[in-house]
Amino acid sequence: MTAYLASAYTIVNIPELWAREIAKVIAATGAQHIIDLGSGSAGPIPLVAAELQRLGHPVTITLSDYYPRPFPSSPTLNYCPHPVDARAVPGDLHGIRTMFAAFHHFRPADAAAIAAEPTLKSSA
């Protein structure tokens, strides 16, 4: 299923649509870092990062998951080595929060709580 989704992301260019929305948040906040929750094997976020770069918004991204997986780091992407529960994101993970293809894993009450959290956490 993840291989199918990875292919689908490139065919219909959904990451471009997401990048345009995230670019609005970047423009409004000045944030340059994204915390991607429930990243699994990275999903579409590398494509979103490339599109943000193309749009003039170079960002760095921390991938995170409840069950962290090894992922090759790059200047743009790194993987948080410890488990991150999207229902209780550690205070030291600052930036725009995103979640792609993982929201369905949560019970309705947990999903509502995650959605109610601010999507941008700053260090201030």
mmCIF file of N, CA and C in Angstrom, residues 29-105:
data_model
loop_
_atom_site.group_PDB
_atom_site.id
_atom_site.type_symbol
_atom_site.label_atom_id
_atom_site.label_comp_id
_atom_site.label_asym_id
_atom_site.label_seq_id
_atom_site.Cartn_x
_atom_site.Cartn_y
_atom_site.Cartn_z
ATOM 1 N N THR A 29 4.224 32.990 9.005
ATOM 2 C CA THR A 29 4.898 32.808 10.290
ATOM 3 C C THR A 29 6.412 32.981 10.235
ATOM 4 N N GLY A 30 6.981 32.817 9.056
ATOM 5 C CA GLY A 30 8.437 32.847 8.940
ATOM 6 C C GLY A 30 9.100 31.550 9.360
ATOM 7 N N ALA A 31 8.312 30.556 9.741
ATOM 8 C CA ALA A 31 8.864 29.264 10.167
ATOM 9 C C ALA A 31 9.595 28.610 9.004
ATOM 10 N N GLN A 32 10.717 27.987 9.296
ATOM 11 C CA GLN A 32 11.514 27.317 8.279
ATOM 12 C C GLN A 32 11.721 25.840 8.588
ATOM 13 N N HIS A 33 11.036 25.332 9.619
ATOM 14 C CA HIS A 33 11.195 23.937 10.002
ATOM 15 C C HIS A 33 9.830 23.275 10.120
ATOM 16 N N ILE A 34 9.761 22.042 9.661
ATOM 17 C CA ILE A 34 8.532 21.257 9.712
ATOM 18 C C ILE A 34 8.788 20.022 10.569
ATOM 19 N N ILE A 35 7.845 19.724 11.448
ATOM 20 C CA ILE A 35 7.837 18.477 12.205
ATOM 21 C C ILE A 35 6.742 17.632 11.575
ATOM 22 N N ASP A 36 7.126 16.574 10.880
ATOM 23 C CA ASP A 36 6.142 15.701 10.260
ATOM 24 C C ASP A 36 5.849 14.556 11.216
ATOM 25 N N LEU A 37 4.594 14.428 11.612
ATOM 26 C CA LEU A 37 4.166 13.403 12.566
ATOM 27 C C LEU A 37 3.668 12.169 11.824
ATOM 28 N N GLY A 38 3.902 11.009 12.387
ATOM 29 C CA GLY A 38 3.441 9.771 11.764
ATOM 30 C C GLY A 38 4.070 9.556 10.402
ATOM 31 N N SER A 39 5.359 9.837 10.301
ATOM 32 C CA SER A 39 6.036 9.823 9.005
ATOM 33 C C SER A 39 6.201 8.444 8.394
ATOM 34 N N GLY A 40 6.234 7.399 9.210
ATOM 35 C CA GLY A 40 6.458 6.067 8.657
ATOM 36 C C GLY A 40 7.742 6.043 7.855
ATOM 37 N N SER A 41 7.635 5.659 6.607
ATOM 38 C CA SER A 41 8.823 5.591 5.742
ATOM 39 C C SER A 41 8.992 6.871 4.931
ATOM 40 N N ALA A 42 8.504 7.966 5.419
ATOM 41 C CA ALA A 42 8.643 9.330 4.887
ATOM 42 C C ALA A 42 7.474 9.762 4.024
ATOM 43 N N GLY A 43 6.779 8.845 3.381
ATOM 44 C CA GLY A 43 5.609 9.215 2.593
ATOM 45 C C GLY A 43 5.907 10.311 1.591
ATOM 46 N N PRO A 44 5.007 11.284 1.465
ATOM 47 C CA PRO A 44 5.167 12.321 0.453
ATOM 48 C C PRO A 44 6.036 13.505 0.874
ATOM 49 N N ILE A 45 6.477 13.539 2.117
ATOM 50 C CA ILE A 45 7.155 14.748 2.598
ATOM 51 C C ILE A 45 8.419 15.097 1.810
ATOM 52 N N PRO A 46 9.216 14.150 1.304
ATOM 53 C CA PRO A 46 10.342 14.580 0.463
ATOM 54 C C PRO A 46 9.886 15.313 -0.797
ATOM 55 N N LEU A 47 8.758 14.885 -1.356
ATOM 56 C CA LEU A 47 8.210 15.566 -2.535
ATOM 57 C C LEU A 47 7.688 16.952 -2.170
ATOM 58 N N VAL A 48 7.057 17.054 -1.007
ATOM 59 C CA VAL A 48 6.572 18.353 -0.524
ATOM 60 C C VAL A 48 7.756 19.285 -0.295
ATOM 61 N N ALA A 49 8.830 18.773 0.305
ATOM 62 C CA ALA A 49 10.026 19.587 0.558
ATOM 63 C C ALA A 49 10.622 20.097 -0.751
ATOM 64 N N ALA A 50 10.687 19.234 -1.755
ATOM 65 C CA ALA A 50 11.235 19.651 -3.056
ATOM 66 C C ALA A 50 10.362 20.734 -3.681
ATOM 67 N N GLU A 51 9.068 20.598 -3.552
ATOM 68 C CA GLU A 51 8.156 21.604 -4.113
ATOM 69 C C GLU A 51 8.264 22.914 -3.338
ATOM 70 N N LEU A 52 8.399 22.846 -2.020
ATOM 71 C CA LEU A 52 8.595 24.072 -1.230
ATOM 72 C C LEU A 52 9.875 24.773 -1.661
ATOM 73 N N GLN A 53 10.925 24.009 -1.893
ATOM 74 C CA GLN A 53 12.192 24.572 -2.376
ATOM 75 C C GLN A 53 11.964 25.292 -3.708
ATOM 76 N N ARG A 54 11.238 24.638 -4.611
ATOM 77 C CA ARG A 54 10.946 25.223 -5.929
ATOM 78 C C ARG A 54 10.151 26.521 -5.790
ATOM 79 N N LEU A 55 9.290 26.584 -4.774
ATOM 80 C CA LEU A 55 8.475 27.774 -4.532
ATOM 81 C C LEU A 55 9.238 28.869 -3.789
ATOM 82 N N GLY A 56 10.500 28.601 -3.470
ATOM 83 C CA GLY A 56 11.307 29.600 -2.779
ATOM 84 C C GLY A 56 11.237 29.532 -1.273
ATOM 85 N N HIS A 57 10.821 28.405 -0.751
ATOM 86 C CA HIS A 57 10.714 28.212 0.696
ATOM 87 C C HIS A 57 11.553 27.013 1.115
ATOM 88 N N PRO A 58 12.868 27.169 1.175
ATOM 89 C CA PRO A 58 13.679 26.043 1.633
ATOM 90 C C PRO A 58 13.402 25.776 3.113
ATOM 91 N N VAL A 59 13.119 24.541 3.431
ATOM 92 C CA VAL A 59 12.806 24.170 4.807
ATOM 93 C C VAL A 59 13.678 22.990 5.222
ATOM 94 N N THR A 60 13.747 22.806 6.522
ATOM 95 C CA THR A 60 14.290 21.571 7.062
ATOM 96 C C THR A 60 13.113 20.823 7.674
ATOM 97 N N ILE A 61 13.227 19.503 7.694
ATOM 98 C CA ILE A 61 12.107 18.689 8.145
ATOM 99 C C ILE A 61 12.619 17.604 9.078
ATOM 100 N N THR A 62 11.913 17.448 10.197
ATOM 101 C CA THR A 62 12.156 16.328 11.093
ATOM 102 C C THR A 62 11.003 15.355 10.920
ATOM 103 N N LEU A 63 11.331 14.159 10.459
ATOM 104 C CA LEU A 63 10.355 13.088 10.351
ATOM 105 C C LEU A 63 10.223 12.442 11.723
ATOM 106 N N SER A 64 9.014 12.062 12.102
ATOM 107 C CA SER A 64 8.828 11.411 13.398
ATOM 108 C C SER A 64 7.754 10.342 13.285
ATOM 109 N N ASP A 65 7.813 9.392 14.212
ATOM 110 C CA ASP A 65 6.835 8.315 14.209
ATOM 111 C C ASP A 65 6.820 7.666 15.582
ATOM 112 N N TYR A 66 5.722 7.040 15.906
ATOM 113 C CA TYR A 66 5.617 6.289 17.157
ATOM 114 C C TYR A 66 6.559 5.094 17.126
ATOM 115 N N TYR A 67 6.756 4.559 15.919
ATOM 116 C CA TYR A 67 7.708 3.471 15.696
ATOM 117 C C TYR A 67 8.753 3.974 14.708
ATOM 118 N N PRO A 68 9.786 4.677 15.202
ATOM 119 C CA PRO A 68 10.767 5.275 14.281
ATOM 120 C C PRO A 68 11.457 4.240 13.407
ATOM 121 N N ARG A 69 11.686 4.623 12.184
ATOM 122 C CA ARG A 69 12.375 3.762 11.215
ATOM 123 C C ARG A 69 13.626 4.466 10.746
ATOM 124 N N PRO A 70 14.649 3.702 10.465
ATOM 125 C CA PRO A 70 15.853 4.337 9.908
ATOM 126 C C PRO A 70 15.510 4.995 8.564
ATOM 127 N N PHE A 71 16.007 6.177 8.363
ATOM 128 C CA PHE A 71 15.799 6.910 7.120
ATOM 129 C C PHE A 71 17.072 7.690 6.855
ATOM 130 N N PRO A 72 17.594 7.629 5.643
ATOM 131 C CA PRO A 72 18.833 8.358 5.381
ATOM 132 C C PRO A 72 18.639 9.866 5.561
ATOM 133 N N SER A 73 19.450 10.463 6.400
ATOM 134 C CA SER A 73 19.374 11.909 6.618
ATOM 135 C C SER A 73 19.956 12.647 5.426
ATOM 136 N N SER A 74 19.514 13.869 5.272
ATOM 137 C CA SER A 74 20.029 14.748 4.231
ATOM 138 C C SER A 74 20.064 16.149 4.830
ATOM 139 N N PRO A 75 20.573 17.131 4.103
ATOM 140 C CA PRO A 75 20.542 18.491 4.642
ATOM 141 C C PRO A 75 19.117 18.988 4.914
ATOM 142 N N THR A 76 18.147 18.405 4.226
ATOM 143 C CA THR A 76 16.759 18.832 4.384
ATOM 144 C C THR A 76 15.985 17.963 5.367
ATOM 145 N N LEU A 77 16.215 16.650 5.324
ATOM 146 C CA LEU A 77 15.416 15.705 6.102
ATOM 147 C C LEU A 77 16.248 14.965 7.139
ATOM 148 N N ASN A 78 15.700 14.868 8.356
ATOM 149 C CA ASN A 78 16.290 13.985 9.350
ATOM 150 C C ASN A 78 15.156 13.279 10.081
ATOM 151 N N TYR A 79 15.449 12.149 10.688
ATOM 152 C CA TYR A 79 14.440 11.361 11.375
ATOM 153 C C TYR A 79 14.708 11.411 12.867
ATOM 154 N N CYS A 80 13.710 11.772 13.627
ATOM 155 C CA CYS A 80 13.821 11.781 15.081
ATOM 156 C C CYS A 80 14.029 10.338 15.539
ATOM 157 N N PRO A 81 15.106 10.044 16.250
ATOM 158 C CA PRO A 81 15.427 8.653 16.586
ATOM 159 C C PRO A 81 14.566 8.055 17.694
ATOM 160 N N HIS A 82 13.864 8.890 18.459
ATOM 161 C CA HIS A 82 13.048 8.340 19.533
ATOM 162 C C HIS A 82 11.565 8.376 19.154
ATOM 163 N N PRO A 83 10.748 7.513 19.765
ATOM 164 C CA PRO A 83 9.322 7.492 19.445
ATOM 165 C C PRO A 83 8.655 8.833 19.741
ATOM 166 N N VAL A 84 7.783 9.256 18.839
ATOM 167 C CA VAL A 84 7.009 10.481 19.028
ATOM 168 C C VAL A 84 5.537 10.127 18.873
ATOM 169 N N ASP A 85 4.791 10.364 19.928
ATOM 170 C CA ASP A 85 3.348 10.141 19.923
ATOM 171 C C ASP A 85 2.689 11.447 19.478
ATOM 172 N N ALA A 86 1.975 11.419 18.376
ATOM 173 C CA ALA A 86 1.337 12.630 17.841
ATOM 174 C C ALA A 86 0.314 13.213 18.810
ATOM 175 N N ARG A 87 -0.131 12.410 19.771
ATOM 176 C CA ARG A 87 -1.078 12.903 20.776
ATOM 177 C C ARG A 87 -0.395 13.677 21.884
ATOM 178 N N ALA A 88 0.946 13.580 21.959
ATOM 179 C CA ALA A 88 1.712 14.257 23.012
ATOM 180 C C ALA A 88 3.099 14.565 22.460
ATOM 181 N N VAL A 89 3.184 15.514 21.557
ATOM 182 C CA VAL A 89 4.447 15.852 20.903
ATOM 183 C C VAL A 89 5.373 16.502 21.924
ATOM 184 N N PRO A 90 6.610 16.014 22.040
ATOM 185 C CA PRO A 90 7.549 16.607 22.997
ATOM 186 C C PRO A 90 7.761 18.099 22.731
ATOM 187 N N GLY A 91 7.934 18.835 23.793
ATOM 188 C CA GLY A 91 8.100 20.284 23.697
ATOM 189 C C GLY A 91 9.330 20.733 22.950
ATOM 190 N N ASP A 92 10.315 19.854 22.789
ATOM 191 C CA ASP A 92 11.534 20.269 22.089
ATOM 192 C C ASP A 92 11.425 20.131 20.571
ATOM 193 N N LEU A 93 10.292 19.644 20.070
ATOM 194 C CA LEU A 93 10.080 19.562 18.620
ATOM 195 C C LEU A 93 9.301 20.793 18.171
ATOM 196 N N HIS A 94 10.021 21.761 17.636
ATOM 197 C CA HIS A 94 9.434 23.042 17.246
ATOM 198 C C HIS A 94 9.305 23.136 15.735
ATOM 199 N N GLY A 95 8.240 23.756 15.280
ATOM 200 C CA GLY A 95 8.063 24.000 13.864
ATOM 201 C C GLY A 95 6.626 23.799 13.433
ATOM 202 N N ILE A 96 6.406 23.886 12.145
ATOM 203 C CA ILE A 96 5.095 23.647 11.568
ATOM 204 C C ILE A 96 4.837 22.143 11.664
ATOM 205 N N ARG A 97 3.688 21.775 12.173
ATOM 206 C CA ARG A 97 3.368 20.356 12.293
ATOM 207 C C ARG A 97 2.535 19.912 11.093
ATOM 208 N N THR A 98 2.963 18.804 10.502
ATOM 209 C CA THR A 98 2.209 18.201 9.411
ATOM 210 C C THR A 98 1.991 16.731 9.722
ATOM 211 N N MET A 99 1.010 16.147 9.033
ATOM 212 C CA MET A 99 0.757 14.712 9.135
ATOM 213 C C MET A 99 0.136 14.274 7.813
ATOM 214 N N PHE A 100 0.798 13.360 7.135
ATOM 215 C CA PHE A 100 0.325 12.847 5.858
ATOM 216 C C PHE A 100 0.039 11.356 5.995
ATOM 217 N N ALA A 101 -1.146 10.944 5.604
ATOM 218 C CA ALA A 101 -1.511 9.522 5.529
ATOM 219 C C ALA A 101 -1.370 8.771 6.847
ATOM 220 N N ALA A 102 -1.519 9.443 7.976
ATOM 221 C CA ALA A 102 -1.434 8.751 9.256
ATOM 222 C C ALA A 102 -2.621 9.079 10.163
ATOM 223 N N PHE A 103 -3.393 10.081 9.823
ATOM 224 C CA PHE A 103 -4.450 10.557 10.704
ATOM 225 C C PHE A 103 -5.496 9.468 10.984
ATOM 226 N N HIS A 104 -5.704 8.580 10.027
ATOM 227 C CA HIS A 104 -6.710 7.526 10.181
ATOM 228 C C HIS A 104 -6.357 6.515 11.269
ATOM 229 N N HIS A 105 -5.144 6.536 11.774
ATOM 230 C CA HIS A 105 -4.736 5.610 12.822
ATOM 231 C C HIS A 105 -5.292 5.992 14.197
#
